mmCIF file of C-alpha atoms in Angstrom:
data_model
loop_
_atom_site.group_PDB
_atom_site.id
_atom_site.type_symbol
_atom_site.label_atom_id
_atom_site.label_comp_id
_atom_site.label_asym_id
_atom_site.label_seq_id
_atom_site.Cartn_x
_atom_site.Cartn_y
_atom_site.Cartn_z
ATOM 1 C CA UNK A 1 -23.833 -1.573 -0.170
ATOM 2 C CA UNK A 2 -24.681 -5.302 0.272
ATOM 3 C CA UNK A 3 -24.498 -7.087 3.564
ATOM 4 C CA UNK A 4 -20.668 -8.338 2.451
ATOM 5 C CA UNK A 5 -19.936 -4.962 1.323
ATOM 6 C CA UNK A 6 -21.106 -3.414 4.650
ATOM 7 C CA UNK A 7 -19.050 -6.380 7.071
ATOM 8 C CA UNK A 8 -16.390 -6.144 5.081
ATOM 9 C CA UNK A 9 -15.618 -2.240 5.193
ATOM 10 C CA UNK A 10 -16.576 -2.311 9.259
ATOM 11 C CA UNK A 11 -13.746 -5.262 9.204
ATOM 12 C CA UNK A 12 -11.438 -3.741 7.502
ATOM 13 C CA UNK A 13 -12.116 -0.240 9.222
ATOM 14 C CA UNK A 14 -11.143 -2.391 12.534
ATOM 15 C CA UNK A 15 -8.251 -4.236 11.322
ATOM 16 C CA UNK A 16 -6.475 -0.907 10.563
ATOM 17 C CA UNK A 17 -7.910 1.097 13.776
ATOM 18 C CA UNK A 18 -4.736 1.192 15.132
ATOM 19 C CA UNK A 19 -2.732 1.971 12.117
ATOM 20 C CA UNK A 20 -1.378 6.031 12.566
ATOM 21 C CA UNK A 21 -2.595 7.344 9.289
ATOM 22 C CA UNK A 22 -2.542 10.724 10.340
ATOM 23 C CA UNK A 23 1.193 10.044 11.061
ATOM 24 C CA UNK A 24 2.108 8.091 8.120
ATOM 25 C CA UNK A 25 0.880 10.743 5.842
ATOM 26 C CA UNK A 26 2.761 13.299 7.970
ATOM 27 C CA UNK A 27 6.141 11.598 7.510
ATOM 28 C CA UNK A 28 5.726 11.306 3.405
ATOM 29 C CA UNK A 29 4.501 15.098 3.399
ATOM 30 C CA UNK A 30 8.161 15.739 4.785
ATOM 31 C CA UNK A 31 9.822 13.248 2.180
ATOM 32 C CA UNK A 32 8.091 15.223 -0.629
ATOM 33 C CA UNK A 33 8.930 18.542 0.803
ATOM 34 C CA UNK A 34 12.877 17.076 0.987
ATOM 35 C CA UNK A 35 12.741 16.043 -2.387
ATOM 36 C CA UNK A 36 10.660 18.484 -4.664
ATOM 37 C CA UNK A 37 9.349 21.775 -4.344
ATOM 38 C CA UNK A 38 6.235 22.887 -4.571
ATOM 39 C CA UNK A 39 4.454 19.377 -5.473
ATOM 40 C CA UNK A 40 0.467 20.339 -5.957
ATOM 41 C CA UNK A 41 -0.430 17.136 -7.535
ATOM 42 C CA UNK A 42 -0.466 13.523 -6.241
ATOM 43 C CA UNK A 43 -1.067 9.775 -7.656
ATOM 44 C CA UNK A 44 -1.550 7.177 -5.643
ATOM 45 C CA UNK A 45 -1.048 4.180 -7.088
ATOM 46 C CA UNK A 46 -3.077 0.682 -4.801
ATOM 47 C CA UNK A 47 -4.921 3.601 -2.803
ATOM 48 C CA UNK A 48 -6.945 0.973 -0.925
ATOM 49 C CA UNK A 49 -10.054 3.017 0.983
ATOM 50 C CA UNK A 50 -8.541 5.689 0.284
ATOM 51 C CA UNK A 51 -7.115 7.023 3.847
ATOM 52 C CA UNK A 52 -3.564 7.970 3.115
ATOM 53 C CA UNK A 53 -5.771 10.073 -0.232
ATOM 54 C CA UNK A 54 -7.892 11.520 1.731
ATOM 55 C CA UNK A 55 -5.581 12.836 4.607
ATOM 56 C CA UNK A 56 -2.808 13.831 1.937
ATOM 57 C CA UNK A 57 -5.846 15.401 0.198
ATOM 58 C CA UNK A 58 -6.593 17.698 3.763
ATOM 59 C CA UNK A 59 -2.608 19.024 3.377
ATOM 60 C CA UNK A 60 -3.199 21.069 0.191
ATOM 61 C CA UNK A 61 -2.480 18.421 -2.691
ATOM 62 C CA UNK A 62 -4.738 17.372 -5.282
ATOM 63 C CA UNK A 63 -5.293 13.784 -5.291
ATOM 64 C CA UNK A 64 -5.926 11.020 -7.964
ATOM 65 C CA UNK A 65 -6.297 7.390 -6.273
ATOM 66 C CA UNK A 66 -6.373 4.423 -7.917
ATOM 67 C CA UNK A 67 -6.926 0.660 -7.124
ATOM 68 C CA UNK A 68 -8.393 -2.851 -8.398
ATOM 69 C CA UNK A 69 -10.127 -3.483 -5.968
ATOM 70 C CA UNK A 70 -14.018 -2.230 -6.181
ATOM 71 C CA UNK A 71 -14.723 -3.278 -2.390
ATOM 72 C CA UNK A 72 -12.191 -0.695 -1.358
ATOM 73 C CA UNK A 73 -12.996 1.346 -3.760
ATOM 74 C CA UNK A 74 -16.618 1.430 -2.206
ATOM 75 C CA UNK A 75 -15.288 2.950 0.796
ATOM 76 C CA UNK A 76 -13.108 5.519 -0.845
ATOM 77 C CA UNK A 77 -15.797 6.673 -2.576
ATOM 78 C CA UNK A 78 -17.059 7.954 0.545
ATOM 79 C CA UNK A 79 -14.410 9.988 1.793
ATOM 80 C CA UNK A 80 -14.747 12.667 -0.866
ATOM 81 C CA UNK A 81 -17.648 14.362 0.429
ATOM 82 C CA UNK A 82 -16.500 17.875 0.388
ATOM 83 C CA UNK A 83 -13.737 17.104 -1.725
ATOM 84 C CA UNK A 84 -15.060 16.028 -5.049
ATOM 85 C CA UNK A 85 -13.335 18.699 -6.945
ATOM 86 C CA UNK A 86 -9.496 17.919 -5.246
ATOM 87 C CA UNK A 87 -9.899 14.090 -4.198
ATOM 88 C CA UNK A 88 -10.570 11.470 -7.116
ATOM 89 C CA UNK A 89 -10.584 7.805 -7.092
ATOM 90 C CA UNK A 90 -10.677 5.265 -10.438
ATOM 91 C CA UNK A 91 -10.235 1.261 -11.057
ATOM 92 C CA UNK A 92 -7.257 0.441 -12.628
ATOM 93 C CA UNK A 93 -4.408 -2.121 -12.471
ATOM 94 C CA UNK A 94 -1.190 -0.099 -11.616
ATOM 95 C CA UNK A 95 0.644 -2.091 -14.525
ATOM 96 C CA UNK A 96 -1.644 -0.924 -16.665
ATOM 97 C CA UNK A 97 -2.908 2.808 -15.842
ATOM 98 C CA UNK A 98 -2.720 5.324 -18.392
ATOM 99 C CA UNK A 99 -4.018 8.521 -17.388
ATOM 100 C CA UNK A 100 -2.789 10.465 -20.223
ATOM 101 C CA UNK A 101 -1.996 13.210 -17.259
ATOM 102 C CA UNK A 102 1.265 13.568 -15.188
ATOM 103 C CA UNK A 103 1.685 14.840 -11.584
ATOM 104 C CA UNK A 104 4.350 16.142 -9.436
ATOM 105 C CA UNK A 105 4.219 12.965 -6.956
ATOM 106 C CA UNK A 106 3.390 9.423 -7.598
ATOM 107 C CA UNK A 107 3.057 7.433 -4.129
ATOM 108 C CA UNK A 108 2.609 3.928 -3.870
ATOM 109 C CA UNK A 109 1.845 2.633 -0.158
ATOM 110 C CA UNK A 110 1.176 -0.146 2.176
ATOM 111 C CA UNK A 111 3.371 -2.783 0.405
ATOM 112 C CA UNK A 112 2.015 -2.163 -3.063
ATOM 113 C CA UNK A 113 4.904 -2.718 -4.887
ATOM 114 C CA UNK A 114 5.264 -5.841 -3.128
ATOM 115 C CA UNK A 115 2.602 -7.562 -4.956
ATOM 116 C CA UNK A 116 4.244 -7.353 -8.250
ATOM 117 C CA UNK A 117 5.443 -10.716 -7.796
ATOM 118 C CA UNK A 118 7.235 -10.701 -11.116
ATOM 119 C CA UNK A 119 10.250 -8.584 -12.868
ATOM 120 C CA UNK A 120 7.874 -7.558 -15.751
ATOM 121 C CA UNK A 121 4.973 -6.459 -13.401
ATOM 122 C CA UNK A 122 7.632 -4.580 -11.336
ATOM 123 C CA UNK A 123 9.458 -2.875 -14.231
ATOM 124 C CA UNK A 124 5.642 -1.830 -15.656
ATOM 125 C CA UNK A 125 4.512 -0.479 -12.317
ATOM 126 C CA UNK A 126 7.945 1.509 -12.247
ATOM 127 C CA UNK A 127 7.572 2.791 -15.717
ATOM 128 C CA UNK A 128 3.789 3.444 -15.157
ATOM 129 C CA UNK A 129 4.459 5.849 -12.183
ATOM 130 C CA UNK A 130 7.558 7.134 -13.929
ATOM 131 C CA UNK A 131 5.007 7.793 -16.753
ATOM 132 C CA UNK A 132 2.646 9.347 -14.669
ATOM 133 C CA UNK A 133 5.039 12.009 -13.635
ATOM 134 C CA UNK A 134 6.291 15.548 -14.558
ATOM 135 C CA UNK A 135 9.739 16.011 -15.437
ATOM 136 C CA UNK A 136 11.671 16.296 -12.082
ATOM 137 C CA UNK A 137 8.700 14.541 -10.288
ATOM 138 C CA UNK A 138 9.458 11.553 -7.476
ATOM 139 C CA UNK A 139 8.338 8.427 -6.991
ATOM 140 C CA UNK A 140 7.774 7.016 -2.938
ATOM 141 C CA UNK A 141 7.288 3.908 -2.491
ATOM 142 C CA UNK A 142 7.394 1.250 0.754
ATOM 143 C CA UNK A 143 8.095 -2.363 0.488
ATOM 144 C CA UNK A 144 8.836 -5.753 2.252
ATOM 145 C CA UNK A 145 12.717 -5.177 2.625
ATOM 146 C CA UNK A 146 14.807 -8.685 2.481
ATOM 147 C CA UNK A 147 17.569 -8.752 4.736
ATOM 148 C CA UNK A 148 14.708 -8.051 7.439
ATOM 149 C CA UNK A 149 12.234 -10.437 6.262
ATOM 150 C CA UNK A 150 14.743 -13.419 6.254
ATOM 151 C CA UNK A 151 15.982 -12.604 9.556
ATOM 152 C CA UNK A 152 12.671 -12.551 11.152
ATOM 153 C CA UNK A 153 10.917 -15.127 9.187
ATOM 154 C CA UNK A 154 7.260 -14.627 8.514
ATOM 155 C CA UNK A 155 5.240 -17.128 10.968
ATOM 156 C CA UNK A 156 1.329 -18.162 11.748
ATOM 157 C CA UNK A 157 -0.591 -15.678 13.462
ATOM 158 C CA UNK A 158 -4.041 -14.943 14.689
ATOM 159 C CA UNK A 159 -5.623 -11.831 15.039
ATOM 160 C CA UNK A 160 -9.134 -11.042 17.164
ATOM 161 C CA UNK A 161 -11.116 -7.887 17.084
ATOM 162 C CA UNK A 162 -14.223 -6.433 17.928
ATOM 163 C CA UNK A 163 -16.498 -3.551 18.209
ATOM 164 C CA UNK A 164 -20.146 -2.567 18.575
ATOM 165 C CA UNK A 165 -21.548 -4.253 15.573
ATOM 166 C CA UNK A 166 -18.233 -7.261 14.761
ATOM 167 C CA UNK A 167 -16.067 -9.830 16.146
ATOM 168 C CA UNK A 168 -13.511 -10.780 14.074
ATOM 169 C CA UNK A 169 -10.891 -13.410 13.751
ATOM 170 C CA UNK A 170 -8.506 -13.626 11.137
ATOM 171 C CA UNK A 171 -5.657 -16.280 10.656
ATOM 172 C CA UNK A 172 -2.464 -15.553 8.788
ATOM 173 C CA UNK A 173 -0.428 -18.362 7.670
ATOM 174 C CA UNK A 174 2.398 -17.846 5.239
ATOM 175 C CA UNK A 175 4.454 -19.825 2.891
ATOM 176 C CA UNK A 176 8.196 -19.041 2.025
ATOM 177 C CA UNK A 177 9.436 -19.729 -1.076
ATOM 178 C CA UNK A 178 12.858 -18.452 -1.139
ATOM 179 C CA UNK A 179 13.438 -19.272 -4.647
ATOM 180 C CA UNK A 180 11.173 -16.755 -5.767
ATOM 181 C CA UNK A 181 11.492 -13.795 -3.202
ATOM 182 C CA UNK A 182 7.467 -14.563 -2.066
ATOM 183 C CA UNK A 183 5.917 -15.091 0.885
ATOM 184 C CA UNK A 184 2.164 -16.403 -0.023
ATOM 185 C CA UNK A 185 0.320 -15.001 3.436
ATOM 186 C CA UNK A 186 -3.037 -17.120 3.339
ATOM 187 C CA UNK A 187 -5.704 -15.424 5.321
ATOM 188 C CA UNK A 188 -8.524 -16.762 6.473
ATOM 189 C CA UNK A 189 -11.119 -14.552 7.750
ATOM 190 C CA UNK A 190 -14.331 -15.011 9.569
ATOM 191 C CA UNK A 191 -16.622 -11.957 10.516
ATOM 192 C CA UNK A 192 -19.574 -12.623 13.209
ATOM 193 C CA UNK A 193 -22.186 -9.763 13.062
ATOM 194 C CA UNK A 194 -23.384 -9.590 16.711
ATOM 195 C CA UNK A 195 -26.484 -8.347 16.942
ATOM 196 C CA UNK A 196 -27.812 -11.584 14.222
ATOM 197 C CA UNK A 197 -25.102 -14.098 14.765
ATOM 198 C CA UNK A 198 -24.598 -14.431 10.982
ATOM 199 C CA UNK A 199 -21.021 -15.340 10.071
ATOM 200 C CA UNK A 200 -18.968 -14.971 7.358
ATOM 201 C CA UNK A 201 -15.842 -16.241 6.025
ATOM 202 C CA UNK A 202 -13.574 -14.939 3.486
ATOM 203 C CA UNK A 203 -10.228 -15.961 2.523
ATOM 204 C CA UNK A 204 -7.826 -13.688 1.007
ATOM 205 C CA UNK A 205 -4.239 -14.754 -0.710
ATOM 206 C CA UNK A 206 -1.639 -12.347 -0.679
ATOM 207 C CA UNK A 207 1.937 -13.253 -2.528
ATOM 208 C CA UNK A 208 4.402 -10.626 -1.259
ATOM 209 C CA UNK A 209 7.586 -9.711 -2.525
ATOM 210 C CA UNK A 210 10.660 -9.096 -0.934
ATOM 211 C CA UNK A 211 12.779 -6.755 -2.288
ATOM 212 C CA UNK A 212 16.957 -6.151 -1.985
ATOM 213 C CA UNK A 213 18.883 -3.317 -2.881
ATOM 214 C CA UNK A 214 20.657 -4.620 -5.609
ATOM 215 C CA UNK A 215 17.256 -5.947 -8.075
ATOM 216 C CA UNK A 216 16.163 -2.412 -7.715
ATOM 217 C CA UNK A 217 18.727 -0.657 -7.789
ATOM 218 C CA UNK A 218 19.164 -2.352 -11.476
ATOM 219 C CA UNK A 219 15.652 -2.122 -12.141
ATOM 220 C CA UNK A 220 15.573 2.035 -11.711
ATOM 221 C CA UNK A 221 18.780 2.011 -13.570
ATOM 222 C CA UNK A 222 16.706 0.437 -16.548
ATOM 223 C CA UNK A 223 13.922 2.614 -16.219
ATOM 224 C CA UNK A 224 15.843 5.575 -15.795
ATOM 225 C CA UNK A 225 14.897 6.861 -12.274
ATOM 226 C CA UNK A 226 17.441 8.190 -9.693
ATOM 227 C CA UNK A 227 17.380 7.078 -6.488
ATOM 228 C CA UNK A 228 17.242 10.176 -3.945
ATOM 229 C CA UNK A 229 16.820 8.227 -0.629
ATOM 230 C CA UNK A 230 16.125 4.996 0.919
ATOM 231 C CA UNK A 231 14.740 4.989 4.382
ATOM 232 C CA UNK A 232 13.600 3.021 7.021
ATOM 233 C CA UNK A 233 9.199 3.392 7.134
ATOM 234 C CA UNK A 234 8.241 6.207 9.583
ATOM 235 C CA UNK A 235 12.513 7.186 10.044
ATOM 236 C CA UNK A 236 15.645 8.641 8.543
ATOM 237 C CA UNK A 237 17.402 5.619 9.184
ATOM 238 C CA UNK A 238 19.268 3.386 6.632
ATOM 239 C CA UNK A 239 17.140 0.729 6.193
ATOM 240 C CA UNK A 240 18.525 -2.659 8.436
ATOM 241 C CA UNK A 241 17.812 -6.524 9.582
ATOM 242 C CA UNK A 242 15.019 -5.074 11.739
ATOM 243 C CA UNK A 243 13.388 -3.085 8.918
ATOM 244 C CA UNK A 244 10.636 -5.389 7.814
ATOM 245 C CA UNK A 245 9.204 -1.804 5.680
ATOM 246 C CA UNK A 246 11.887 0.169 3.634
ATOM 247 C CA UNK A 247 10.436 3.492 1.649
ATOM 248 C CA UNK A 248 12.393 4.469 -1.208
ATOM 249 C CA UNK A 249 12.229 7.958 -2.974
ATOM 250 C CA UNK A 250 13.222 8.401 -6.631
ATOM 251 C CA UNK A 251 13.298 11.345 -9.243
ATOM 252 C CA UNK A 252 12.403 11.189 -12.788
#
């Protein structure tokens, strides 16, 4: 891996440090218990490094990952030691994937669906993962829920980490356009290595969606899906004003 490759997995290793994996993939193992039985195989659709895979991969299922980004890719790659037979990862945009292959879960995490910024790339990711999926077979997704996001509007903010080998500082700085749904979330990103002072910056644009109950409630009545449950992230509450994360579970 290149000198960017290497910074950038150690930063993005420590801007998720404190993020509960182990926990997160605990709480969909009991939404796919609720909802199916017996689920053995798993899609993830914008697997990222591959964490939620690879933990999801330790519970039993067997686990096809997919993203379009190579850098995270990279580090996926690397968590299948040991696992090569029940932990795969491939490149692929979601609104395009065919796979010619169906499973008994499709999950889509960390916001994922929130980056299909328009109708079309929504309804193709939807019909994609309803694609991808056996007869019977759900769908979970999370997302940037609405009512939340416009109560507690998105504002600058500045994030500094470090370890052994980093210091990092990365500036968020979003743009509403209410029009539209979006938030643009313009990151800057600067990564010192410590031990030879080198810095580097990277900036990273990220358009999120907001989603209400209504658009996708229409938009799974188009593609056929039923909708099974909608949750708060990480509860079994209805989703609110304070529920900046919604997960939704559907059935083909």
């Amino acid at each position: 891996m290149n000198q960017f490759g290497d910074l950038y997995s150690q930063y993005y290793d420590l801007l998720y440090s404190d993020k509960d994996y182990s926990r997160e993939v605990n709480y969909i193992d009991k939404l796919i218990k609720a909802h199916t039985d017996k689920a053995l195989t798993l899609l993830d659709m914008g697997c990222g490094t591959g964490k939620h895979a690879e933990l999801l991969c330790e519970k039993g299922y067997r686990v096809h990952g997919i993203d379009l980004s190579t850098e995270m890719l990279n580090i996926a790659e690397q968590r299948r030691q040991g696992k090569e037979e029940n932990l795969i990862f491939s490149h692929s945009n979601i609104t395009e994937l065919n796979l010619d292959k169906t499973f008994d879960v499709v999950v889509s995490l960390f916001h994922v669906m929130s980056y299909q910024n328009s109708n079309q790339d929504l309804i193709k990711a939807f019909e994609v993962a309803k694609k991808h999926l056996k007869d019977g077979g759900i769908f979970i997704f999370d997302f940037w829920y609405g009512p939340a996001v416009l109560t507690d509007l998105p504002t600058t903010r500045i994030k500094r980490l470090e370890n052994n080998s980093i210091k990092v500082t990365r500036i968020a700085e979003p743009v509403l356009h209410p029009q539209q749904n979006i938030v643009d979330v313009n990151y800057n990103v600067f990564i010192e290595d410590k031990q030879t002072k080198e810095v580097l910056e990277k900036k990273e644009f990220h358009p999120m969606r907001y989603f209400f109950d209504t658009e996708l409630e229409l938009i799974c009545q188009s593609v056929n899906f039923s909708i099974e449950a909608k949750h708060e992230w990480m509860s079994d509450k209805n989703p609110n004003f304070n529920s900046w994360n919604a997960v939704w579970v559907l059935k083909k």
